[in-house]
């Protein structure tokens, strides 16, 4: 993690076009699409369908106990085959930890109400409302105003995007880029997050994954 904050800020600067375009997309979603997407999934549950299975898979993958168990299992499995290869799993683990830290900081700063509360996507930076309701810093037992970014999405993306950046195989690279989208979709499907929440989470996770990978890629030699 040495110099990670400085490198993280440099990565934002180096990817500023992508970052700015991402923020513009998020703003458009907040204004024009977040509510309609959430309400659609609220009113149109696709029980037992393939779509719901994808959503369920994404939600389960985002749970830390499953995600980190998966990561450590494959790290140990890889260690039996090639000792040096396990380093990429350590880097992915570090990226997951870093995304978790950034996620908590952003949630406290952004203070956005979750969809299922009032389906009002414009309750961002809602400090006054959250404080009045006694729900500002109450994440341990109440996460009403911890909607942006999506913690599940940012953690899954922070881990899998390290593999995507590292992989030379185009098919695997594509798979690693797509897996976090299942979690992103799952969080929107169950109305735990707005679409803009998961897009923002994916964007931040990409920059963090690049940061941690670049800081440690010399360990892969």
Short mmCIF file of N, CA and C in Angstrom, two decimals, residues 22-161:
data_model
loop_
_atom_site.label_atom_id
_atom_site.label_comp_id
_atom_site.label_asym_id
_atom_site.label_seq_id
_atom_site.Cartn_x
_atom_site.Cartn_y
_atom_site.Cartn_z
N UNK A 22 -17.36 9.15 -17.10
CA UNK A 22 -18.09 8.34 -16.12
C UNK A 22 -18.96 9.20 -15.22
N UNK A 23 -18.41 10.31 -14.74
CA UNK A 23 -19.17 11.21 -13.87
C UNK A 23 -20.35 11.84 -14.62
N UNK A 24 -20.14 12.16 -15.90
CA UNK A 24 -21.24 12.71 -16.71
C UNK A 24 -22.35 11.68 -16.86
N UNK A 25 -21.96 10.43 -17.14
CA UNK A 25 -22.94 9.34 -17.25
C UNK A 25 -23.71 9.17 -15.95
N UNK A 26 -23.00 9.22 -14.82
CA UNK A 26 -23.64 9.08 -13.51
C UNK A 26 -24.64 10.21 -13.28
N UNK A 27 -24.26 11.43 -13.63
CA UNK A 27 -25.16 12.57 -13.46
C UNK A 27 -26.42 12.40 -14.31
N UNK A 28 -26.25 11.91 -15.54
CA UNK A 28 -27.40 11.67 -16.43
C UNK A 28 -28.32 10.61 -15.84
N UNK A 29 -27.73 9.55 -15.29
CA UNK A 29 -28.52 8.50 -14.67
C UNK A 29 -29.31 9.00 -13.48
N UNK A 30 -28.65 9.81 -12.64
CA UNK A 30 -29.31 10.36 -11.45
C UNK A 30 -30.54 11.18 -11.85
N UNK A 31 -30.38 12.01 -12.87
CA UNK A 31 -31.45 12.92 -13.27
C UNK A 31 -32.56 12.22 -14.05
N UNK A 32 -32.16 11.32 -14.98
CA UNK A 32 -33.15 10.81 -15.93
C UNK A 32 -33.52 9.33 -15.80
N UNK A 33 -32.67 8.50 -15.20
CA UNK A 33 -32.92 7.06 -15.31
C UNK A 33 -32.97 6.26 -14.02
N UNK A 34 -32.31 6.72 -12.97
CA UNK A 34 -32.21 5.94 -11.74
C UNK A 34 -33.58 5.49 -11.21
N UNK A 35 -34.49 6.43 -11.10
CA UNK A 35 -35.79 6.11 -10.52
C UNK A 35 -36.56 5.11 -11.37
N UNK A 36 -36.61 5.34 -12.68
CA UNK A 36 -37.40 4.47 -13.55
C UNK A 36 -36.84 3.05 -13.58
N UNK A 37 -35.51 2.90 -13.52
CA UNK A 37 -34.90 1.57 -13.51
C UNK A 37 -35.24 0.83 -12.22
N UNK A 38 -35.11 1.51 -11.08
CA UNK A 38 -35.40 0.88 -9.79
C UNK A 38 -36.87 0.50 -9.67
N UNK A 39 -37.74 1.40 -10.09
CA UNK A 39 -39.18 1.14 -10.03
C UNK A 39 -39.55 -0.02 -10.95
N UNK A 40 -38.89 -0.10 -12.10
CA UNK A 40 -39.17 -1.20 -13.03
C UNK A 40 -38.86 -2.55 -12.38
N UNK A 41 -37.70 -2.66 -11.76
CA UNK A 41 -37.34 -3.93 -11.11
C UNK A 41 -38.20 -4.20 -9.88
N UNK A 42 -38.65 -3.15 -9.22
CA UNK A 42 -39.55 -3.33 -8.08
C UNK A 42 -40.87 -3.95 -8.53
N UNK A 43 -41.36 -3.49 -9.67
CA UNK A 43 -42.68 -3.90 -10.14
C UNK A 43 -42.66 -5.10 -11.09
N UNK A 44 -41.47 -5.51 -11.50
CA UNK A 44 -41.38 -6.61 -12.48
C UNK A 44 -40.36 -7.65 -12.04
N UNK A 45 -40.66 -8.35 -10.98
CA UNK A 45 -39.78 -9.42 -10.52
C UNK A 45 -39.82 -10.60 -11.49
N UNK A 46 -38.66 -11.11 -11.86
CA UNK A 46 -38.57 -12.20 -12.82
C UNK A 46 -38.24 -13.50 -12.08
N UNK A 47 -39.17 -13.95 -11.28
CA UNK A 47 -38.96 -15.11 -10.41
C UNK A 47 -38.55 -16.35 -11.21
N UNK A 48 -37.50 -17.00 -10.69
CA UNK A 48 -36.99 -18.26 -11.26
C UNK A 48 -36.45 -18.12 -12.68
N UNK A 49 -36.29 -16.91 -13.15
CA UNK A 49 -35.77 -16.70 -14.50
C UNK A 49 -34.25 -16.68 -14.50
N UNK A 50 -33.66 -16.76 -15.69
CA UNK A 50 -32.20 -16.69 -15.83
C UNK A 50 -31.69 -15.35 -15.32
N UNK A 51 -32.46 -14.30 -15.58
CA UNK A 51 -32.08 -12.95 -15.14
C UNK A 51 -31.97 -12.89 -13.62
N UNK A 52 -32.95 -13.48 -12.93
CA UNK A 52 -32.91 -13.47 -11.47
C UNK A 52 -31.76 -14.31 -10.94
N UNK A 53 -31.43 -15.40 -11.64
CA UNK A 53 -30.31 -16.23 -11.22
C UNK A 53 -28.99 -15.47 -11.33
N UNK A 54 -28.87 -14.67 -12.37
CA UNK A 54 -27.67 -13.83 -12.53
C UNK A 54 -27.61 -12.82 -11.38
N UNK A 55 -28.75 -12.22 -11.05
CA UNK A 55 -28.81 -11.24 -9.96
C UNK A 55 -28.45 -11.90 -8.63
N UNK A 56 -28.97 -13.10 -8.39
CA UNK A 56 -28.67 -13.81 -7.14
C UNK A 56 -27.20 -14.18 -7.05
N UNK A 57 -26.63 -14.63 -8.17
CA UNK A 57 -25.20 -14.94 -8.21
C UNK A 57 -24.37 -13.71 -7.88
N UNK A 58 -24.73 -12.59 -8.50
CA UNK A 58 -23.99 -11.34 -8.27
C UNK A 58 -24.05 -10.89 -6.83
N UNK A 59 -25.23 -11.01 -6.21
CA UNK A 59 -25.38 -10.62 -4.81
C UNK A 59 -24.59 -11.52 -3.87
N UNK A 60 -24.63 -12.83 -4.13
CA UNK A 60 -23.89 -13.77 -3.29
C UNK A 60 -22.39 -13.54 -3.42
N UNK A 61 -21.93 -13.30 -4.66
CA UNK A 61 -20.50 -13.07 -4.89
C UNK A 61 -20.01 -11.85 -4.14
N UNK A 62 -20.88 -10.86 -3.99
CA UNK A 62 -20.49 -9.62 -3.31
C UNK A 62 -20.37 -9.75 -1.81
N UNK A 63 -20.85 -10.85 -1.25
CA UNK A 63 -20.71 -11.07 0.19
C UNK A 63 -19.26 -11.42 0.51
N UNK A 64 -18.67 -10.71 1.45
CA UNK A 64 -17.25 -10.89 1.77
C UNK A 64 -16.87 -12.31 2.11
N UNK A 65 -17.73 -12.99 2.86
CA UNK A 65 -17.39 -14.35 3.30
C UNK A 65 -17.24 -15.31 2.13
N UNK A 66 -17.98 -15.06 1.04
CA UNK A 66 -17.85 -15.91 -0.14
C UNK A 66 -16.71 -15.43 -1.03
N UNK A 67 -16.65 -14.11 -1.21
CA UNK A 67 -15.65 -13.54 -2.12
C UNK A 67 -14.23 -13.81 -1.66
N UNK A 68 -13.95 -13.55 -0.39
CA UNK A 68 -12.59 -13.74 0.10
C UNK A 68 -12.25 -15.21 0.29
N UNK A 69 -13.26 -16.03 0.57
CA UNK A 69 -13.03 -17.47 0.64
C UNK A 69 -12.62 -18.00 -0.73
N UNK A 70 -13.32 -17.52 -1.76
CA UNK A 70 -12.97 -17.88 -3.14
C UNK A 70 -11.53 -17.47 -3.46
N UNK A 71 -11.20 -16.25 -3.09
CA UNK A 71 -9.88 -15.70 -3.40
C UNK A 71 -8.77 -16.50 -2.72
N UNK A 72 -8.94 -16.78 -1.45
CA UNK A 72 -7.92 -17.50 -0.69
C UNK A 72 -7.82 -18.96 -1.15
N UNK A 73 -8.97 -19.57 -1.51
CA UNK A 73 -8.96 -20.95 -1.97
C UNK A 73 -8.12 -21.08 -3.25
N UNK A 74 -8.37 -20.20 -4.20
CA UNK A 74 -7.63 -20.28 -5.45
C UNK A 74 -6.17 -19.85 -5.29
N UNK A 75 -5.91 -18.99 -4.32
CA UNK A 75 -4.52 -18.62 -4.03
C UNK A 75 -3.76 -19.85 -3.55
N UNK A 76 -4.37 -20.60 -2.65
CA UNK A 76 -3.72 -21.82 -2.14
C UNK A 76 -3.59 -22.87 -3.23
N UNK A 77 -4.63 -22.98 -4.07
CA UNK A 77 -4.61 -23.95 -5.17
C UNK A 77 -3.49 -23.62 -6.15
N UNK A 78 -3.36 -22.33 -6.46
CA UNK A 78 -2.31 -21.89 -7.38
C UNK A 78 -0.93 -22.11 -6.79
N UNK A 79 -0.82 -21.95 -5.49
CA UNK A 79 0.47 -22.14 -4.81
C UNK A 79 1.01 -23.55 -5.01
N UNK A 80 0.12 -24.51 -5.14
CA UNK A 80 0.54 -25.89 -5.36
C UNK A 80 1.11 -26.09 -6.75
N UNK A 81 0.67 -25.24 -7.67
CA UNK A 81 1.11 -25.38 -9.07
C UNK A 81 2.35 -24.54 -9.35
N UNK A 82 2.29 -23.29 -8.95
CA UNK A 82 3.39 -22.37 -9.22
C UNK A 82 3.44 -21.31 -8.13
N UNK A 83 4.48 -21.34 -7.35
CA UNK A 83 4.55 -20.49 -6.16
C UNK A 83 4.44 -19.01 -6.49
N UNK A 84 5.12 -18.55 -7.54
CA UNK A 84 5.11 -17.13 -7.85
C UNK A 84 3.74 -16.64 -8.32
N UNK A 85 2.97 -17.53 -8.93
CA UNK A 85 1.66 -17.13 -9.47
C UNK A 85 0.69 -16.68 -8.39
N UNK A 86 0.90 -17.15 -7.17
CA UNK A 86 -0.01 -16.79 -6.08
C UNK A 86 0.05 -15.30 -5.76
N UNK A 87 1.10 -14.63 -6.19
CA UNK A 87 1.26 -13.20 -5.91
C UNK A 87 0.10 -12.39 -6.47
N UNK A 88 -0.43 -12.77 -7.63
CA UNK A 88 -1.54 -12.01 -8.23
C UNK A 88 -2.77 -12.05 -7.33
N UNK A 89 -2.93 -13.15 -6.59
CA UNK A 89 -4.06 -13.24 -5.66
C UNK A 89 -3.85 -12.31 -4.46
N UNK A 90 -2.60 -12.20 -4.02
CA UNK A 90 -2.31 -11.26 -2.94
C UNK A 90 -2.57 -9.82 -3.38
N UNK A 91 -2.22 -9.52 -4.62
CA UNK A 91 -2.45 -8.17 -5.16
C UNK A 91 -3.95 -7.90 -5.25
N UNK A 92 -4.70 -8.90 -5.72
CA UNK A 92 -6.16 -8.76 -5.81
C UNK A 92 -6.77 -8.57 -4.42
N UNK A 93 -6.25 -9.31 -3.45
CA UNK A 93 -6.72 -9.18 -2.06
C UNK A 93 -6.45 -7.77 -1.55
N UNK A 94 -5.27 -7.25 -1.83
CA UNK A 94 -4.91 -5.89 -1.41
C UNK A 94 -5.84 -4.87 -2.07
N UNK A 95 -6.16 -5.09 -3.33
CA UNK A 95 -7.08 -4.20 -4.04
C UNK A 95 -8.47 -4.24 -3.40
N UNK A 96 -8.92 -5.45 -3.02
CA UNK A 96 -10.21 -5.58 -2.36
C UNK A 96 -10.25 -4.84 -1.04
N UNK A 97 -9.16 -4.90 -0.29
CA UNK A 97 -9.08 -4.20 1.00
C UNK A 97 -9.11 -2.68 0.77
N UNK A 98 -8.36 -2.22 -0.22
CA UNK A 98 -8.28 -0.78 -0.51
C UNK A 98 -9.65 -0.26 -0.97
N UNK A 99 -10.34 -1.03 -1.81
CA UNK A 99 -11.67 -0.59 -2.25
C UNK A 99 -12.64 -0.50 -1.07
N UNK A 100 -12.49 -1.43 -0.13
CA UNK A 100 -13.35 -1.41 1.06
C UNK A 100 -13.17 -0.14 1.87
N UNK A 101 -11.92 0.28 2.01
CA UNK A 101 -11.62 1.50 2.76
C UNK A 101 -12.18 2.74 2.05
N UNK A 102 -11.89 2.84 0.74
CA UNK A 102 -12.37 3.98 -0.05
C UNK A 102 -13.90 4.01 -0.07
N UNK A 103 -14.50 2.82 -0.16
CA UNK A 103 -15.95 2.72 -0.18
C UNK A 103 -16.58 3.33 1.07
N UNK A 104 -16.04 3.00 2.24
CA UNK A 104 -16.60 3.52 3.49
C UNK A 104 -16.44 5.04 3.59
N UNK A 105 -15.29 5.53 3.13
CA UNK A 105 -15.07 6.98 3.16
C UNK A 105 -16.07 7.70 2.27
N UNK A 106 -16.26 7.18 1.04
CA UNK A 106 -17.18 7.81 0.09
C UNK A 106 -18.62 7.75 0.57
N UNK A 107 -19.02 6.63 1.17
CA UNK A 107 -20.39 6.51 1.68
C UNK A 107 -20.70 7.59 2.72
N UNK A 108 -19.73 7.81 3.64
CA UNK A 108 -19.91 8.81 4.69
C UNK A 108 -19.95 10.22 4.10
N UNK A 109 -19.18 10.46 3.04
CA UNK A 109 -19.13 11.78 2.42
C UNK A 109 -20.33 12.06 1.53
N UNK A 110 -20.78 11.06 0.79
CA UNK A 110 -21.84 11.28 -0.21
C UNK A 110 -23.24 11.26 0.41
N UNK A 111 -23.48 10.40 1.37
CA UNK A 111 -24.75 10.33 2.11
C UNK A 111 -25.95 10.30 1.15
N UNK A 112 -26.12 9.18 0.49
CA UNK A 112 -27.24 9.02 -0.44
C UNK A 112 -28.22 7.97 0.08
N UNK A 113 -29.49 8.31 0.00
CA UNK A 113 -30.52 7.37 0.48
C UNK A 113 -30.70 6.22 -0.51
N UNK A 114 -30.92 5.02 0.05
CA UNK A 114 -31.13 3.84 -0.79
C UNK A 114 -32.49 3.89 -1.49
N UNK A 115 -32.60 3.21 -2.64
CA UNK A 115 -33.84 3.27 -3.42
C UNK A 115 -35.08 2.83 -2.67
N UNK A 116 -34.99 1.72 -1.93
CA UNK A 116 -36.17 1.14 -1.30
C UNK A 116 -36.83 2.03 -0.26
N UNK A 117 -36.15 3.09 0.17
CA UNK A 117 -36.71 3.97 1.20
C UNK A 117 -37.81 4.88 0.66
N UNK A 118 -37.53 5.59 -0.43
CA UNK A 118 -38.52 6.54 -0.95
C UNK A 118 -38.49 6.65 -2.48
N UNK A 119 -37.59 5.90 -3.11
CA UNK A 119 -37.42 5.96 -4.57
C UNK A 119 -37.22 7.38 -5.06
N UNK A 120 -36.43 8.11 -4.29
CA UNK A 120 -36.06 9.48 -4.67
C UNK A 120 -34.55 9.51 -4.92
N UNK A 121 -34.12 9.46 -6.19
CA UNK A 121 -32.69 9.38 -6.51
C UNK A 121 -31.92 10.67 -6.24
N UNK A 122 -32.63 11.74 -5.93
CA UNK A 122 -31.96 13.03 -5.76
C UNK A 122 -31.52 13.30 -4.32
N UNK A 123 -31.75 12.35 -3.43
CA UNK A 123 -31.32 12.53 -2.04
C UNK A 123 -29.84 12.16 -1.91
N UNK A 124 -29.00 13.03 -2.45
CA UNK A 124 -27.54 12.89 -2.39
C UNK A 124 -27.00 14.05 -1.56
N UNK A 125 -25.94 13.78 -0.77
CA UNK A 125 -25.42 14.77 0.16
C UNK A 125 -26.54 15.23 1.11
N UNK A 126 -27.37 14.26 1.49
CA UNK A 126 -28.55 14.56 2.31
C UNK A 126 -28.18 14.54 3.80
N UNK A 127 -27.19 15.34 4.16
CA UNK A 127 -26.70 15.37 5.54
C UNK A 127 -27.81 15.76 6.52
N UNK A 128 -28.50 16.84 6.19
CA UNK A 128 -29.52 17.36 7.10
C UNK A 128 -30.61 16.32 7.36
N UNK A 129 -31.11 15.71 6.30
CA UNK A 129 -32.19 14.72 6.43
C UNK A 129 -31.71 13.50 7.22
N UNK A 130 -30.48 13.05 6.91
CA UNK A 130 -29.94 11.87 7.59
C UNK A 130 -29.72 12.13 9.08
N UNK A 131 -29.23 13.33 9.40
CA UNK A 131 -28.99 13.69 10.80
C UNK A 131 -30.32 13.82 11.55
N UNK A 132 -31.30 14.45 10.90
CA UNK A 132 -32.63 14.61 11.52
C UNK A 132 -33.26 13.26 11.84
N UNK A 133 -33.02 12.29 10.98
CA UNK A 133 -33.59 10.95 11.17
C UNK A 133 -32.70 10.08 12.06
N UNK A 134 -31.57 10.63 12.48
CA UNK A 134 -30.65 9.88 13.32
C UNK A 134 -29.98 8.73 12.59
N UNK A 135 -29.76 8.90 11.27
CA UNK A 135 -29.22 7.80 10.47
C UNK A 135 -27.97 8.20 9.69
N UNK A 136 -27.22 9.17 10.22
CA UNK A 136 -26.04 9.62 9.48
C UNK A 136 -24.88 8.64 9.60
N UNK A 137 -24.37 8.43 10.81
CA UNK A 137 -23.26 7.50 10.99
C UNK A 137 -23.76 6.31 11.80
N UNK A 138 -24.55 5.47 11.15
CA UNK A 138 -25.15 4.33 11.84
C UNK A 138 -25.03 3.07 11.00
N UNK A 139 -23.92 2.94 10.28
CA UNK A 139 -23.77 1.83 9.33
C UNK A 139 -23.85 0.46 9.99
N UNK A 140 -23.47 0.37 11.26
CA UNK A 140 -23.44 -0.93 11.93
C UNK A 140 -24.83 -1.56 11.95
N UNK A 141 -25.85 -0.75 12.18
CA UNK A 141 -27.20 -1.32 12.27
C UNK A 141 -28.21 -0.67 11.32
N UNK A 142 -27.82 0.38 10.60
CA UNK A 142 -28.74 1.03 9.68
C UNK A 142 -27.95 1.67 8.54
N UNK A 143 -28.16 1.20 7.33
CA UNK A 143 -27.37 1.72 6.19
C UNK A 143 -28.25 2.48 5.21
N UNK A 144 -29.29 3.12 5.71
CA UNK A 144 -30.26 3.82 4.86
C UNK A 144 -29.58 4.85 3.96
N UNK A 145 -28.59 5.57 4.49
CA UNK A 145 -27.94 6.63 3.72
C UNK A 145 -26.52 6.25 3.27
N UNK A 146 -26.34 4.96 3.00
CA UNK A 146 -25.03 4.46 2.55
C UNK A 146 -25.15 3.84 1.16
N UNK A 147 -25.86 4.52 0.28
CA UNK A 147 -26.16 3.93 -1.03
C UNK A 147 -25.02 4.07 -2.04
N UNK A 148 -24.35 5.21 -2.06
CA UNK A 148 -23.31 5.44 -3.08
C UNK A 148 -21.93 5.54 -2.43
N UNK A 149 -20.98 4.74 -2.94
CA UNK A 149 -21.09 3.72 -4.00
C UNK A 149 -21.57 2.38 -3.44
N UNK A 150 -21.77 1.43 -4.33
CA UNK A 150 -22.17 0.08 -3.91
C UNK A 150 -20.96 -0.67 -3.38
N UNK A 151 -21.03 -1.08 -2.10
CA UNK A 151 -19.91 -1.79 -1.48
C UNK A 151 -19.66 -3.15 -2.11
N UNK A 152 -20.74 -3.88 -2.41
CA UNK A 152 -20.60 -5.19 -3.05
C UNK A 152 -19.89 -5.05 -4.41
N UNK A 153 -20.37 -4.10 -5.19
CA UNK A 153 -19.83 -3.92 -6.55
C UNK A 153 -18.38 -3.46 -6.53
N UNK A 154 -18.06 -2.50 -5.67
CA UNK A 154 -16.71 -1.95 -5.67
C UNK A 154 -15.68 -2.99 -5.22
N UNK A 155 -16.08 -3.88 -4.29
CA UNK A 155 -15.16 -4.90 -3.80
C UNK A 155 -14.94 -5.99 -4.84
N UNK A 156 -16.03 -6.48 -5.42
CA UNK A 156 -15.91 -7.51 -6.47
C UNK A 156 -15.11 -6.97 -7.65
N UNK A 157 -15.43 -5.75 -8.07
CA UNK A 157 -14.71 -5.15 -9.20
C UNK A 157 -13.25 -4.90 -8.85
N UNK A 158 -12.99 -4.43 -7.64
CA UNK A 158 -11.61 -4.17 -7.22
C UNK A 158 -10.75 -5.41 -7.30
N UNK A 159 -11.34 -6.57 -7.02
CA UNK A 159 -10.61 -7.85 -7.08
C UNK A 159 -10.50 -8.38 -8.50
N UNK A 160 -11.62 -8.50 -9.18
CA UNK A 160 -11.62 -9.12 -10.51
C UNK A 160 -10.95 -8.26 -11.58
N UNK A 161 -10.97 -6.95 -11.40
CA UNK A 161 -10.32 -6.09 -12.39
C UNK A 161 -8.80 -6.19 -12.31
#
